[in-house]
PDB file of C-alpha atoms in Angstrom:
ATOM      1  CA  PRO B   1       9.317  32.479 -34.707  1.00 84.00           C
ATOM      2  CA  PRO B   2      12.902  31.738 -35.777  1.00 82.00           C
ATOM      3  CA  ASP B   3      14.231  35.119 -34.582  1.00 78.00           C
ATOM      4  CA  GLU B   4      12.950  34.407 -31.045  1.00 86.00           C
ATOM      5  CA  ARG B   5      13.521  30.656 -30.903  1.00 89.00           C
ATOM      6  CA  GLU B   6      17.075  30.726 -29.567  1.00 89.00           C
ATOM      7  CA  LEU B   7      16.059  33.132 -26.799  1.00 89.00           C
ATOM      8  CA  ALA B   8      13.042  30.980 -25.890  1.00 90.00           C
ATOM      9  CA  VAL B   9      15.069  27.765 -25.718  1.00 92.00           C
ATOM     10  CA  THR B  10      17.571  29.479 -23.416  1.00 93.00           C
ATOM     11  CA  MET B  11      14.814  30.770 -21.114  1.00 93.00           C
ATOM     12  CA  PHE B  12      13.137  27.336 -21.006  1.00 93.00           C
ATOM     13  CA  GLY B  13      16.341  25.528 -20.026  1.00 93.00           C
ATOM     14  CA  GLY B  14      16.943  23.917 -23.412  1.00 93.00           C
ATOM     15  CA  LEU B  15      13.386  22.673 -24.007  1.00 92.00           C
ATOM     16  CA  ASP B  16      11.884  22.834 -27.486  1.00 88.00           C
ATOM     17  CA  ARG B  17       8.365  21.967 -26.324  1.00 89.00           C
ATOM     18  CA  VAL B  18       6.424  22.131 -23.079  1.00 90.00           C
ATOM     19  CA  ASP B  19       3.733  19.537 -22.363  1.00 90.00           C
ATOM     20  CA  HIS B  20       0.276  21.111 -22.199  1.00 90.00           C
ATOM     21  CA  ALA B  21      -0.405  19.541 -18.775  1.00 88.00           C
ATOM     22  CA  ALA B  22       2.450  21.561 -17.240  1.00 93.00           C
ATOM     23  CA  ARG B  23       1.150  24.945 -18.383  1.00 93.00           C
ATOM     24  CA  LYS B  24      -1.384  25.580 -15.621  1.00 94.00           C
ATOM     25  CA  TYR B  25       1.343  26.914 -13.331  1.00 95.00           C
ATOM     26  CA  VAL B  26       4.227  29.106 -14.425  1.00 95.00           C
ATOM     27  CA  ASN B  27       7.388  29.701 -12.400  1.00 94.00           C
ATOM     28  CA  LEU B  28       9.369  32.746 -13.598  1.00 94.00           C
ATOM     29  CA  MET B  29      12.815  33.495 -12.184  1.00 95.00           C
ATOM     30  CA  LEU B  30      13.571  36.962 -13.528  1.00 94.00           C
ATOM     31  CA  GLY B  31      16.410  39.380 -13.046  1.00 94.00           C
ATOM     32  CA  ARG B  32      15.796  42.780 -11.475  1.00 91.00           C
ATOM     33  CA  GLY B  33      14.773  45.337 -14.109  1.00 89.00           C
ATOM     34  CA  SER B  34      13.562  42.642 -16.507  1.00 89.00           C
ATOM     35  CA  GLY B  35       9.972  43.918 -16.578  1.00 87.00           C
ATOM     36  CA  LYS B  36       8.281  41.700 -13.962  1.00 85.00           C
ATOM     37  CA  THR B  37       5.683  44.248 -12.865  1.00 86.00           C
ATOM     38  CA  THR B  38       4.857  45.277 -16.439  1.00 89.00           C
ATOM     39  CA  MET B  39       4.298  41.646 -17.380  1.00 86.00           C
ATOM     40  CA  CYS B  40       2.115  41.024 -14.319  1.00 85.00           C
ATOM     41  CA  ALA B  41      -0.016  44.044 -15.149  1.00 90.00           C
ATOM     42  CA  ALA B  42      -0.441  43.210 -18.828  1.00 93.00           C
ATOM     43  CA  TYR B  43      -1.304  39.585 -18.099  1.00 92.00           C
ATOM     44  CA  ALA B  44      -3.827  40.602 -15.435  1.00 93.00           C
ATOM     45  CA  VAL B  45      -5.694  42.844 -17.899  1.00 95.00           C
ATOM     46  CA  TYR B  46      -5.612  40.217 -20.650  1.00 95.00           C
ATOM     47  CA  GLN B  47      -7.019  37.481 -18.408  1.00 95.00           C
ATOM     48  CA  ALA B  48      -9.673  39.720 -16.856  1.00 96.00           C
ATOM     49  CA  VAL B  49     -11.061  40.724 -20.249  1.00 96.00           C
ATOM     50  CA  THR B  50     -10.755  37.464 -22.223  1.00 95.00           C
ATOM     51  CA  HIS B  51     -10.980  34.472 -19.858  1.00 95.00           C
ATOM     52  CA  ASP B  52     -14.031  32.188 -20.144  1.00 94.00           C
ATOM     53  CA  ILE B  53     -16.092  32.809 -16.985  1.00 93.00           C
ATOM     54  CA  SER B  54     -19.314  31.217 -18.230  1.00 90.00           C
ATOM     55  CA  LYS B  55     -19.258  28.710 -15.360  1.00 86.00           C
ATOM     56  CA  CYS B  56     -19.397  31.461 -12.728  1.00 90.00           C
ATOM     57  CA  GLY B  57     -22.839  31.710 -11.151  1.00 87.00           C
ATOM     58  CA  PRO B  58     -25.070  34.819 -11.259  1.00 87.00           C
ATOM     59  CA  GLY B  59     -23.594  37.606  -9.164  1.00 87.00           C
ATOM     60  CA  ASP B  60     -20.246  35.821  -8.789  1.00 92.00           C
ATOM     61  CA  VAL B  61     -17.532  38.349  -9.631  1.00 94.00           C
ATOM     62  CA  PRO B  62     -14.310  36.472 -10.452  1.00 95.00           C
ATOM     63  CA  TYR B  63     -10.907  37.912  -9.645  1.00 95.00           C
ATOM     64  CA  VAL B  64      -7.460  38.249 -11.086  1.00 95.00           C
ATOM     65  CA  ILE B  65      -5.432  38.363  -7.882  1.00 94.00           C
ATOM     66  CA  VAL B  66      -1.968  39.838  -7.412  1.00 92.00           C
ATOM     67  CA  VAL B  67      -0.190  38.969  -4.158  1.00 91.00           C
ATOM     68  CA  ALA B  68       3.127  40.499  -3.103  1.00 89.00           C
ATOM     69  CA  PRO B  69       5.199  40.570   0.121  1.00 88.00           C
ATOM     70  CA  ASP B  70       3.678  43.905   1.212  1.00 86.00           C
ATOM     71  CA  LYS B  71       0.776  46.191   0.302  1.00 86.00           C
ATOM     72  CA  GLU B  72       2.763  48.793  -1.609  1.00 88.00           C
ATOM     73  CA  THR B  73       4.506  46.222  -3.809  1.00 87.00           C
ATOM     74  CA  ALA B  74       1.157  44.529  -4.501  1.00 86.00           C
ATOM     75  CA  LYS B  75      -0.425  47.833  -5.557  1.00 90.00           C
ATOM     76  CA  LEU B  76       2.232  48.487  -8.203  1.00 90.00           C
ATOM     77  CA  SER B  77       0.844  45.893 -10.618  1.00 89.00           C
ATOM     78  CA  VAL B  78      -2.730  47.177 -10.242  1.00 92.00           C
ATOM     79  CA  ARG B  79      -1.664  50.789 -10.760  1.00 93.00           C
ATOM     80  CA  MET B  80       0.286  49.812 -13.864  1.00 93.00           C
ATOM     81  CA  ALA B  81      -2.659  47.762 -15.161  1.00 94.00           C
ATOM     82  CA  ARG B  82      -4.893  50.807 -14.640  1.00 95.00           C
ATOM     83  CA  GLU B  83      -2.599  52.988 -16.721  1.00 95.00           C
ATOM     84  CA  MET B  84      -2.456  50.376 -19.478  1.00 95.00           C
ATOM     85  CA  VAL B  85      -6.254  50.331 -19.589  1.00 96.00           C
ATOM     86  CA  ARG B  86      -6.388  54.150 -19.517  1.00 94.00           C
ATOM     87  CA  GLY B  87      -4.260  54.240 -22.655  1.00 93.00           C
ATOM     88  CA  GLN B  88      -6.736  52.106 -24.648  1.00 95.00           C
ATOM     89  CA  PRO B  89     -10.182  53.695 -25.172  1.00 96.00           C
ATOM     90  CA  ALA B  90     -11.826  50.321 -25.877  1.00 95.00           C
ATOM     91  CA  LEU B  91     -10.638  49.057 -22.475  1.00 96.00           C
ATOM     92  CA  GLU B  92     -11.184  52.324 -20.613  1.00 96.00           C
ATOM     93  CA  ARG B  93     -14.902  52.103 -21.407  1.00 96.00           C
ATOM     94  CA  LEU B  94     -15.066  48.867 -19.417  1.00 97.00           C
ATOM     95  CA  VAL B  95     -13.896  50.402 -16.112  1.00 97.00           C
ATOM     96  CA  VAL B  96     -16.659  50.607 -13.514  1.00 96.00           C
ATOM     97  CA  SER B  97     -14.612  51.592 -10.455  1.00 95.00           C
ATOM     98  CA  ASP B  98     -11.006  51.718  -9.351  1.00 94.00           C
ATOM     99  CA  THR B  99      -8.670  52.511  -6.464  1.00 92.00           C
ATOM    100  CA  ASP B 100      -4.914  52.121  -6.106  1.00 88.00           C
ATOM    101  CA  GLN B 101      -5.572  48.541  -4.943  1.00 91.00           C
ATOM    102  CA  MET B 102      -8.444  47.418  -7.203  1.00 94.00           C
ATOM    103  CA  MET B 103      -9.979  47.849 -10.644  1.00 96.00           C
ATOM    104  CA  GLN B 104     -13.444  46.546 -11.541  1.00 97.00           C
ATOM    105  CA  LEU B 105     -14.468  46.039 -15.158  1.00 97.00           C
ATOM    106  CA  ARG B 106     -17.714  45.213 -16.940  1.00 97.00           C
ATOM    107  CA  ARG B 107     -16.708  43.110 -19.913  1.00 95.00           C
ATOM    108  CA  PRO B 108     -18.374  43.250 -23.352  1.00 93.00           C
ATOM    109  CA  ASP B 109     -20.270  40.072 -22.387  1.00 92.00           C
ATOM    110  CA  GLY B 110     -21.826  42.004 -19.477  1.00 93.00           C
ATOM    111  CA  ARG B 111     -19.974  40.135 -16.725  1.00 94.00           C
ATOM    112  CA  MET B 112     -18.129  41.943 -13.942  1.00 96.00           C
ATOM    113  CA  VAL B 113     -14.514  41.067 -13.086  1.00 97.00           C
ATOM    114  CA  ARG B 114     -11.986  42.501 -10.658  1.00 96.00           C
ATOM    115  CA  ILE B 115      -8.230  42.900 -10.624  1.00 96.00           C
ATOM    116  CA  GLU B 116      -7.148  43.307  -7.021  1.00 94.00           C
ATOM    117  CA  SER B 117      -3.919  43.309  -5.043  1.00 91.00           C
ATOM    118  CA  PHE B 118      -3.253  41.788  -1.627  1.00 90.00           C
ATOM    119  CA  ALA B 119      -0.308  41.630   0.722  1.00 86.00           C
ATOM    120  CA  ALA B 120       0.876  38.144   1.646  1.00 85.00           C
ATOM    121  CA  THR B 121      -0.785  36.973   4.871  1.00 81.00           C
ATOM    122  CA  ARG B 122      -0.539  33.984   7.169  1.00 78.00           C
ATOM    123  CA  SER B 123      -2.225  30.897   5.632  1.00 67.00           C
ATOM    124  CA  GLY B 124      -3.383  33.067   2.716  1.00 70.00           C
ATOM    125  CA  THR B 125      -6.405  34.277   4.700  1.00 76.00           C
ATOM    126  CA  ALA B 126      -6.721  37.520   2.706  1.00 74.00           C
ATOM    127  CA  VAL B 127      -7.326  35.722  -0.604  1.00 79.00           C
ATOM    128  CA  ARG B 128      -9.684  32.899   0.396  1.00 78.00           C
ATOM    129  CA  GLY B 129     -13.318  32.624  -0.672  1.00 78.00           C
ATOM    130  CA  ARG B 130     -13.035  34.119  -4.150  1.00 88.00           C
ATOM    131  CA  THR B 131     -13.515  32.683  -7.626  1.00 92.00           C
ATOM    132  CA  ILE B 132     -10.186  33.172  -9.380  1.00 94.00           C
ATOM    133  CA  ILE B 133      -9.444  33.679 -13.070  1.00 96.00           C
ATOM    134  CA  ALA B 134      -5.696  33.845 -12.498  1.00 95.00           C
ATOM    135  CA  PHE B 135      -3.329  34.582  -9.655  1.00 94.00           C
ATOM    136  CA  LEU B 136       0.105  36.165  -9.731  1.00 93.00           C
ATOM    137  CA  LEU B 137       2.460  35.834  -6.772  1.00 93.00           C
ATOM    138  CA  ASP B 138       4.893  38.701  -7.334  1.00 91.00           C
ATOM    139  CA  GLU B 139       8.319  38.384  -5.650  1.00 90.00           C
ATOM    140  CA  SER B 140       7.098  35.111  -4.141  1.00 89.00           C
ATOM    141  CA  ALA B 141      10.587  34.094  -2.993  1.00 88.00           C
ATOM    142  CA  PHE B 142      10.357  36.992  -0.517  1.00 87.00           C
ATOM    143  CA  PHE B 143       6.997  36.096   1.061  1.00 83.00           C
ATOM    144  CA  THR B 144       8.550  34.539   4.154  1.00 73.00           C
ATOM    145  CA  SER B 145       7.967  36.482   7.354  1.00 56.00           C
ATOM    146  CA  ASN B 146      11.572  35.724   8.287  1.00 45.00           C
ATOM    147  CA  ASN B 147      12.692  38.952   6.616  1.00 47.00           C
ATOM    148  CA  GLU B 148      10.852  40.809   9.376  1.00 48.00           C
ATOM    149  CA  GLY B 149      12.686  38.882  12.093  1.00 47.00           C
ATOM    150  CA  ASN B 150      10.026  36.200  12.561  1.00 47.00           C
ATOM    151  CA  LYS B 151      11.742  32.815  12.436  1.00 50.00           C
ATOM    152  CA  ASP B 152       8.611  30.674  12.189  1.00 53.00           C
ATOM    153  CA  TYR B 153       7.992  31.428   8.488  1.00 57.00           C
ATOM    154  CA  ALA B 154       4.290  31.919   9.264  1.00 66.00           C
ATOM    155  CA  VAL B 155       3.827  33.850   6.002  1.00 76.00           C
ATOM    156  CA  ASN B 156       5.022  31.837   3.017  1.00 85.00           C
ATOM    157  CA  ASP B 157       4.246  31.260  -0.626  1.00 88.00           C
ATOM    158  CA  LYS B 158       3.321  27.604  -0.120  1.00 89.00           C
ATOM    159  CA  ASP B 159       0.312  28.366   2.107  1.00 88.00           C
ATOM    160  CA  ILE B 160      -0.847  31.195  -0.146  1.00 90.00           C
ATOM    161  CA  PHE B 161      -0.568  28.962  -3.207  1.00 91.00           C
ATOM    162  CA  ARG B 162      -2.638  26.301  -1.418  1.00 89.00           C
ATOM    163  CA  ALA B 163      -5.303  28.867  -0.537  1.00 89.00           C
ATOM    164  CA  LEU B 164      -5.628  30.075  -4.134  1.00 92.00           C
ATOM    165  CA  LYS B 165      -5.343  26.813  -6.060  1.00 91.00           C
ATOM    166  CA  PRO B 166      -8.775  25.267  -5.242  1.00 90.00           C
ATOM    167  CA  ARG B 167     -10.650  28.397  -6.410  1.00 90.00           C
ATOM    168  CA  LEU B 168      -8.931  28.636  -9.792  1.00 93.00           C
ATOM    169  CA  LEU B 169     -11.353  28.455 -12.723  1.00 91.00           C
ATOM    170  CA  PRO B 170     -10.919  25.821 -15.482  1.00 87.00           C
ATOM    171  CA  ASN B 171      -8.045  26.877 -17.744  1.00 88.00           C
ATOM    172  CA  GLY B 172      -7.046  29.480 -15.157  1.00 92.00           C
ATOM    173  CA  LYS B 173      -3.368  30.028 -14.494  1.00 93.00           C
ATOM    174  CA  GLY B 174      -1.217  30.488 -11.422  1.00 95.00           C
ATOM    175  CA  MET B 175       2.021  32.414 -11.882  1.00 94.00           C
ATOM    176  CA  MET B 176       4.890  32.735  -9.406  1.00 94.00           C
ATOM    177  CA  ILE B 177       7.280  35.509 -10.379  1.00 93.00           C
ATOM    178  CA  SER B 178      10.391  36.521  -8.466  1.00 92.00           C
ATOM    179  CA  THR B 179      13.980  37.539  -8.448  1.00 91.00           C
ATOM    180  CA  PRO B 180      15.878  34.699  -6.764  1.00 89.00           C
ATOM    181  CA  TRP B 181      16.463  34.613  -3.017  1.00 87.00           C
ATOM    182  CA  PRO B 182      18.382  31.846  -1.191  1.00 84.00           C
ATOM    183  CA  VAL B 183      15.658  30.585   1.171  1.00 83.00           C
ATOM    184  CA  GLU B 184      13.417  27.532   1.176  1.00 84.00           C
ATOM    185  CA  SER B 185      10.177  28.390  -0.618  1.00 89.00           C
ATOM    186  CA  LEU B 186       7.626  26.833  -2.930  1.00 92.00           C
ATOM    187  CA  PHE B 187       8.961  29.108  -5.652  1.00 93.00           C
ATOM    188  CA  SER B 188      12.470  27.622  -5.388  1.00 92.00           C
ATOM    189  CA  GLU B 189      11.141  24.051  -5.041  1.00 93.00           C
ATOM    190  CA  MET B 190       8.977  24.349  -8.146  1.00 94.00           C
ATOM    191  CA  PHE B 191      11.765  25.955 -10.121  1.00 94.00           C
ATOM    192  CA  ASP B 192      14.333  23.303  -9.199  1.00 93.00           C
ATOM    193  CA  HIS B 193      11.866  20.508  -9.975  1.00 95.00           C
ATOM    194  CA  ASN B 194      10.841  21.892 -13.369  1.00 96.00           C
ATOM    195  CA  TRP B 195      13.792  23.831 -14.786  1.00 94.00           C
ATOM    196  CA  GLY B 196      14.745  22.219 -18.075  1.00 94.00           C
ATOM    197  CA  LYS B 197      11.993  19.592 -17.644  1.00 94.00           C
ATOM    198  CA  CYS B 198       8.636  21.340 -17.078  1.00 94.00           C
ATOM    199  CA  LEU B 199       7.043  18.320 -15.392  1.00 94.00           C
ATOM    200  CA  THR B 200       4.369  19.938 -13.209  1.00 94.00           C
ATOM    201  CA  ALA B 201       4.888  23.601 -14.097  1.00 96.00           C
ATOM    202  CA  VAL B 202       6.586  25.778 -16.673  1.00 95.00           C
ATOM    203  CA  ALA B 203       9.925  27.022 -15.315  1.00 96.00           C
ATOM    204  CA  ILE B 204      11.565  29.989 -17.017  1.00 95.00           C
ATOM    205  CA  LYS B 205      14.795  31.800 -16.164  1.00 95.00           C
ATOM    206  CA  ALA B 206      15.482  35.212 -17.664  1.00 94.00           C
ATOM    207  CA  PRO B 207      18.510  37.148 -16.380  1.00 95.00           C
ATOM    208  CA  THR B 208      18.220  40.893 -16.847  1.00 94.00           C
ATOM    209  CA  LEU B 209      20.572  41.212 -19.818  1.00 94.00           C
ATOM    210  CA  LEU B 210      18.986  38.272 -21.621  1.00 93.00           C
ATOM    211  CA  VAL B 211      15.716  40.185 -22.030  1.00 90.00           C
ATOM    212  CA  ARG B 212      16.843  43.820 -21.663  1.00 91.00           C
ATOM    213  CA  GLY B 213      20.368  43.681 -23.070  1.00 91.00           C
ATOM    214  CA  ASP B 214      19.472  46.054 -25.901  1.00 92.00           C
ATOM    215  CA  ASP B 215      18.624  48.852 -23.446  1.00 94.00           C
ATOM    216  CA  PRO B 216      21.751  50.989 -22.845  1.00 95.00           C
ATOM    217  CA  ASP B 217      20.433  52.275 -19.502  1.00 95.00           C
ATOM    218  CA  ILE B 218      19.903  48.715 -18.259  1.00 94.00           C
ATOM    219  CA  CYS B 219      23.401  47.751 -19.425  1.00 95.00           C
ATOM    220  CA  LEU B 220      24.884  50.668 -17.494  1.00 95.00           C
ATOM    221  CA  MET B 221      22.906  49.712 -14.399  1.00 95.00           C
ATOM    222  CA  VAL B 222      24.185  46.128 -14.579  1.00 94.00           C
ATOM    223  CA  GLU B 223      27.755  47.326 -15.061  1.00 95.00           C
ATOM    224  CA  ASP B 224      27.437  49.641 -12.059  1.00 95.00           C
ATOM    225  CA  GLU B 225      25.947  46.901  -9.851  1.00 94.00           C
ATOM    226  CA  LEU B 226      28.707  44.479 -10.805  1.00 94.00           C
ATOM    227  CA  ALA B 227      31.330  47.046  -9.820  1.00 95.00           C
ATOM    228  CA  LYS B 228      29.698  47.931  -6.495  1.00 94.00           C
ATOM    229  CA  ASP B 229      28.411  44.556  -5.283  1.00 94.00           C
ATOM    230  CA  PRO B 230      29.266  41.639  -7.577  1.00 93.00           C
ATOM    231  CA  GLU B 231      27.715  38.946  -5.362  1.00 92.00           C
ATOM    232  CA  ASN B 232      24.373  40.715  -5.142  1.00 91.00           C
ATOM    233  CA  ALA B 233      24.489  41.440  -8.875  1.00 93.00           C
ATOM    234  CA  ARG B 234      25.051  37.752  -9.617  1.00 93.00           C
ATOM    235  CA  ARG B 235      21.915  36.880  -7.672  1.00 92.00           C
ATOM    236  CA  GLU B 236      19.567  39.730  -8.584  1.00 93.00           C
ATOM    237  CA  LEU B 237      20.616  40.398 -12.179  1.00 94.00           C
ATOM    238  CA  PHE B 238      22.058  37.097 -13.431  1.00 95.00           C
ATOM    239  CA  CYS B 239      19.740  34.780 -11.432  1.00 93.00           C
ATOM    240  CA  GLU B 240      22.666  32.832  -9.971  1.00 91.00           C
ATOM    241  CA  LEU B 241      22.162  31.222  -6.555  1.00 79.00           C
ATOM    242  CA  GLU B 242      25.140  28.876  -6.426  1.00 73.00           C
ATOM    243  CA  GLY B 243      27.255  29.715  -3.383  1.00 58.00           C
ATOM    244  CA  PHE B 244      24.478  31.619  -1.570  1.00 50.00           C
ATOM    245  CA  THR B 245      22.986  30.310   1.680  1.00 51.00           C
TER     246      THR B 245
END
């Protein structure tokens, strides 16, 4: 729509249109406080309830998978998805079982689906062997095990992406969502390759104020962060990595 077009073009790096072939994978560089977890949760519910799973065999329960750097971060999206479902009676009736890590639904077509969270693991072992409707790698720039002092980068988003990709259903989608971090990662490679071009994936950049600038509390938070730690604010809130190593 015209009132959103200028914002969309800015987020897509000046592109008016994105080729359909590039839309299977989405690379979202988002500022802190921009609503990453809310978006993950809403998209997980939408895909679980509406995606075509007719090609799944009898008894095959397909998954919407959320992976994050640690268990607690991964659980946030599932907990938020559960509360979204709880607020809609038509969706709440579909819930068969749930924990803080998983929610299982029986869709109106009678098929079972699961939304489940996992912590990032070496070679993506935790997420192998499942039929996947969609996967969301939350804070994927931070998957590297280096932030725990391990210099071999044994846990990384590239291996997890490779583990998930072959099990993705037709028309399924893989989403990598993160605030920027100045390390080598698949997230940064895909973003650099596709920003403003969208060749093999959709690359979107949304600094915090671009999408939440009408929220006075967010504006105050950004102002405070800029005063206290301008370099960190540039990276986390304005999605600027130039000058960081």
